[in-house]
Amino acid sequence: MPRMSKAEREEAARREEIVRLAREWIGTPYQHQASLKGVGADCLGFLRGVWREAVGEEPEAIPAYSPAWAELGAPDQLIVGAFRHLLPRPMDAEIRPGTVLIFRWRAHLPAKHCAIATGPETFVHAHDGASVAEVALLPIWRRKLAGLFDFPARRE
């Protein structure tokens, strides 16, 4: 097995940290617009919470949004925000631990869901009507992928 460079070891450690932080949210009840580990979170609130722990202060305030915020005719705010604050990866790239996954329910609709990969076949997310959970990245989820991103470096 080839030895990893210092940069590769640091990246692997960073990805492991993000996965650890994401898993700490497991069991947090779903609550629309919330972002408090153990108390309540929606998918964006979960992502924001991991951001705060892995990167630092949130880069912008999130305005109030309705459960139907990304319906037909709405701008693709989740993807636009991801490109503004996360590091984009090619859609055909390997899904690695710590990769942020953005989903759209239908091809003609804006993206409306986000999660964090814990490996190439699993991810953690907050899903309406359930608590934050780690689930398999089944083909039905893969077909809905709209973007792959990485967290930026920690901000001091």
mmCIF file of C-alpha atoms in Angstrom:
data_model
loop_
_atom_site.group_PDB
_atom_site.id
_atom_site.type_symbol
_atom_site.label_atom_id
_atom_site.label_comp_id
_atom_site.label_asym_id
_atom_site.label_seq_id
_atom_site.Cartn_x
_atom_site.Cartn_y
_atom_site.Cartn_z
ATOM 1 C CA MET A 1 0.000 0.000 0.000
ATOM 2 C CA PRO A 2 1.540 3.361 -0.997
ATOM 3 C CA ARG A 3 2.286 5.848 1.747
ATOM 4 C CA MET A 4 0.084 8.895 1.959
ATOM 5 C CA SER A 5 1.591 12.340 1.672
ATOM 6 C CA LYS A 6 1.147 14.837 4.493
ATOM 7 C CA ALA A 7 -1.549 16.633 2.455
ATOM 8 C CA GLU A 8 -3.405 13.341 1.869
ATOM 9 C CA ARG A 9 -3.227 12.473 5.587
ATOM 10 C CA GLU A 10 -4.545 15.926 6.490
ATOM 11 C CA GLU A 11 -7.406 15.622 3.999
ATOM 12 C CA ALA A 12 -8.314 12.157 5.307
ATOM 13 C CA ALA A 13 -8.283 13.455 8.890
ATOM 14 C CA ARG A 14 -10.444 16.420 7.886
ATOM 15 C CA ARG A 15 -12.971 14.129 6.203
ATOM 16 C CA GLU A 16 -13.030 11.850 9.267
ATOM 17 C CA GLU A 17 -13.689 14.908 11.451
ATOM 18 C CA ILE A 18 -16.644 15.969 9.290
ATOM 19 C CA VAL A 19 -18.118 12.461 9.400
ATOM 20 C CA ARG A 20 -17.699 12.354 13.193
ATOM 21 C CA LEU A 21 -19.420 15.733 13.526
ATOM 22 C CA ALA A 22 -22.261 14.660 11.216
ATOM 23 C CA ARG A 23 -22.834 11.445 13.148
ATOM 24 C CA GLU A 24 -23.093 13.411 16.401
ATOM 25 C CA TRP A 25 -26.378 14.816 15.002
ATOM 26 C CA ILE A 26 -27.959 11.362 14.588
ATOM 27 C CA GLY A 27 -31.187 11.190 16.576
ATOM 28 C CA THR A 28 -31.806 14.951 16.478
ATOM 29 C CA PRO A 29 -35.545 15.352 15.763
ATOM 30 C CA TYR A 30 -36.619 16.923 12.484
ATOM 31 C CA GLN A 31 -37.736 20.507 13.022
ATOM 32 C CA HIS A 32 -38.257 22.917 10.138
ATOM 33 C CA GLN A 33 -35.745 25.827 10.146
ATOM 34 C CA ALA A 34 -33.999 24.576 13.311
ATOM 35 C CA SER A 35 -30.255 24.000 13.669
ATOM 36 C CA LEU A 36 -29.548 22.755 17.182
ATOM 37 C CA LYS A 37 -27.905 19.379 17.714
ATOM 38 C CA GLY A 38 -29.998 17.085 19.891
ATOM 39 C CA VAL A 39 -32.956 19.500 19.867
ATOM 40 C CA GLY A 40 -34.077 19.956 16.261
ATOM 41 C CA ALA A 41 -32.884 20.431 12.698
ATOM 42 C CA ASP A 42 -33.991 20.274 9.104
ATOM 43 C CA CYS A 43 -31.529 19.259 6.382
ATOM 44 C CA LEU A 44 -30.137 22.777 5.958
ATOM 45 C CA GLY A 45 -30.000 23.292 9.720
ATOM 46 C CA PHE A 46 -28.045 20.038 10.068
ATOM 47 C CA LEU A 47 -25.591 21.164 7.379
ATOM 48 C CA ARG A 48 -25.277 24.598 9.023
ATOM 49 C CA GLY A 49 -24.587 22.974 12.396
ATOM 50 C CA VAL A 50 -21.795 20.812 11.004
ATOM 51 C CA TRP A 51 -20.435 23.924 9.220
ATOM 52 C CA ARG A 52 -20.256 25.820 12.528
ATOM 53 C CA GLU A 53 -18.249 23.010 14.114
ATOM 54 C CA ALA A 54 -16.078 22.142 11.115
ATOM 55 C CA VAL A 55 -15.504 25.571 9.529
ATOM 56 C CA GLY A 56 -16.518 28.286 11.992
ATOM 57 C CA GLU A 57 -19.060 31.069 12.023
ATOM 58 C CA GLU A 58 -21.783 30.806 9.399
ATOM 59 C CA PRO A 59 -20.967 32.953 6.346
ATOM 60 C CA GLU A 60 -24.417 34.518 6.049
ATOM 61 C CA ALA A 61 -27.764 34.670 7.803
ATOM 62 C CA ILE A 62 -30.373 32.309 6.405
ATOM 63 C CA PRO A 63 -33.711 34.037 5.838
ATOM 64 C CA ALA A 64 -36.919 32.356 6.969
ATOM 65 C CA TYR A 65 -38.161 29.812 4.445
ATOM 66 C CA SER A 66 -41.356 27.834 4.046
ATOM 67 C CA PRO A 67 -41.453 24.047 3.708
ATOM 68 C CA ALA A 68 -42.229 24.624 0.002
ATOM 69 C CA TRP A 69 -39.392 27.150 -0.515
ATOM 70 C CA ALA A 70 -37.911 25.382 -3.519
ATOM 71 C CA GLU A 71 -40.974 24.529 -5.523
ATOM 72 C CA LEU A 72 -41.463 25.012 -9.254
ATOM 73 C CA GLY A 73 -40.592 28.525 -10.371
ATOM 74 C CA ALA A 74 -38.406 29.309 -7.355
ATOM 75 C CA PRO A 75 -34.713 30.073 -7.878
ATOM 76 C CA ASP A 76 -32.275 27.234 -7.188
ATOM 77 C CA GLN A 77 -31.201 28.796 -3.870
ATOM 78 C CA LEU A 78 -29.641 25.677 -2.346
ATOM 79 C CA ILE A 79 -27.311 25.060 -5.302
ATOM 80 C CA VAL A 80 -26.465 28.769 -5.611
ATOM 81 C CA GLY A 81 -25.660 28.924 -1.884
ATOM 82 C CA ALA A 82 -23.570 25.759 -2.103
ATOM 83 C CA PHE A 83 -21.497 27.249 -4.928
ATOM 84 C CA ARG A 84 -21.109 30.441 -2.901
ATOM 85 C CA HIS A 85 -19.792 28.766 0.272
ATOM 86 C CA LEU A 86 -18.692 25.192 -0.472
ATOM 87 C CA LEU A 87 -16.083 23.727 -2.827
ATOM 88 C CA PRO A 88 -17.733 22.179 -5.909
ATOM 89 C CA ARG A 89 -16.747 18.719 -7.097
ATOM 90 C CA PRO A 90 -17.504 17.148 -10.480
ATOM 91 C CA MET A 91 -20.745 15.190 -10.564
ATOM 92 C CA ASP A 92 -18.849 12.085 -11.680
ATOM 93 C CA ALA A 93 -16.359 12.373 -8.807
ATOM 94 C CA GLU A 94 -16.109 9.673 -6.177
ATOM 95 C CA ILE A 95 -18.347 10.310 -3.188
ATOM 96 C CA ARG A 96 -15.956 10.445 -0.262
ATOM 97 C CA PRO A 97 -16.556 10.749 3.472
ATOM 98 C CA GLY A 98 -17.477 14.352 4.261
ATOM 99 C CA THR A 99 -18.805 15.152 0.786
ATOM 100 C CA VAL A 100 -21.880 17.399 0.874
ATOM 101 C CA LEU A 101 -24.655 15.939 -1.260
ATOM 102 C CA ILE A 102 -27.331 18.165 -2.793
ATOM 103 C CA PHE A 103 -30.511 16.555 -4.118
ATOM 104 C CA ARG A 104 -33.452 17.635 -6.261
ATOM 105 C CA TRP A 105 -36.653 15.622 -6.151
ATOM 106 C CA ARG A 106 -37.367 16.034 -9.886
ATOM 107 C CA ALA A 107 -35.134 17.131 -12.754
ATOM 108 C CA HIS A 108 -37.203 20.266 -13.477
ATOM 109 C CA LEU A 109 -37.376 21.409 -9.826
ATOM 110 C CA PRO A 110 -34.812 23.358 -7.794
ATOM 111 C CA ALA A 111 -32.626 21.380 -5.386
ATOM 112 C CA LYS A 112 -34.331 21.018 -2.030
ATOM 113 C CA HIS A 113 -32.361 18.593 0.147
ATOM 114 C CA CYS A 114 -28.819 18.263 1.448
ATOM 115 C CA ALA A 115 -26.823 15.666 3.349
ATOM 116 C CA ILE A 116 -23.275 14.659 4.264
ATOM 117 C CA ALA A 117 -21.713 11.451 2.948
ATOM 118 C CA THR A 118 -20.150 9.164 5.538
ATOM 119 C CA GLY A 119 -18.692 6.926 2.834
ATOM 120 C CA PRO A 120 -19.302 6.120 -0.830
ATOM 121 C CA GLU A 121 -22.524 4.238 -0.013
ATOM 122 C CA THR A 122 -23.949 6.033 3.063
ATOM 123 C CA PHE A 123 -24.950 9.511 4.213
ATOM 124 C CA VAL A 124 -26.417 11.416 7.168
ATOM 125 C CA HIS A 125 -29.414 13.703 6.675
ATOM 126 C CA ALA A 126 -32.424 15.233 8.371
ATOM 127 C CA HIS A 127 -35.579 14.086 6.647
ATOM 128 C CA ASP A 128 -39.041 15.554 7.176
ATOM 129 C CA GLY A 129 -41.016 13.459 9.630
ATOM 130 C CA ALA A 130 -37.980 11.660 11.068
ATOM 131 C CA SER A 131 -34.871 12.347 13.077
ATOM 132 C CA VAL A 132 -31.381 12.841 11.676
ATOM 133 C CA ALA A 133 -30.245 9.415 10.490
ATOM 134 C CA GLU A 134 -27.510 7.622 8.576
ATOM 135 C CA VAL A 135 -28.906 5.791 5.568
ATOM 136 C CA ALA A 136 -27.762 3.950 2.461
ATOM 137 C CA LEU A 137 -27.118 5.936 -0.709
ATOM 138 C CA LEU A 138 -29.465 3.753 -2.718
ATOM 139 C CA PRO A 139 -29.959 4.155 -6.483
ATOM 140 C CA ILE A 140 -33.131 6.192 -5.896
ATOM 141 C CA TRP A 141 -31.016 8.767 -3.976
ATOM 142 C CA ARG A 142 -28.195 8.670 -6.534
ATOM 143 C CA ARG A 143 -30.644 9.521 -9.326
ATOM 144 C CA LYS A 144 -31.647 12.658 -7.420
ATOM 145 C CA LEU A 145 -28.101 13.978 -6.896
ATOM 146 C CA ALA A 146 -27.787 17.561 -8.148
ATOM 147 C CA GLY A 147 -24.411 18.551 -6.710
ATOM 148 C CA LEU A 148 -21.338 17.353 -4.847
ATOM 149 C CA PHE A 149 -19.355 19.734 -2.658
ATOM 150 C CA ASP A 150 -16.676 19.765 0.016
ATOM 151 C CA PHE A 151 -16.454 21.926 3.097
ATOM 152 C CA PRO A 152 -13.835 24.685 2.955
ATOM 153 C CA ALA A 153 -10.954 24.769 5.420
ATOM 154 C CA ARG A 154 -11.566 25.714 9.043
ATOM 155 C CA ARG A 155 -11.667 29.455 9.593
ATOM 156 C CA GLU A 156 -9.895 30.800 12.634
#
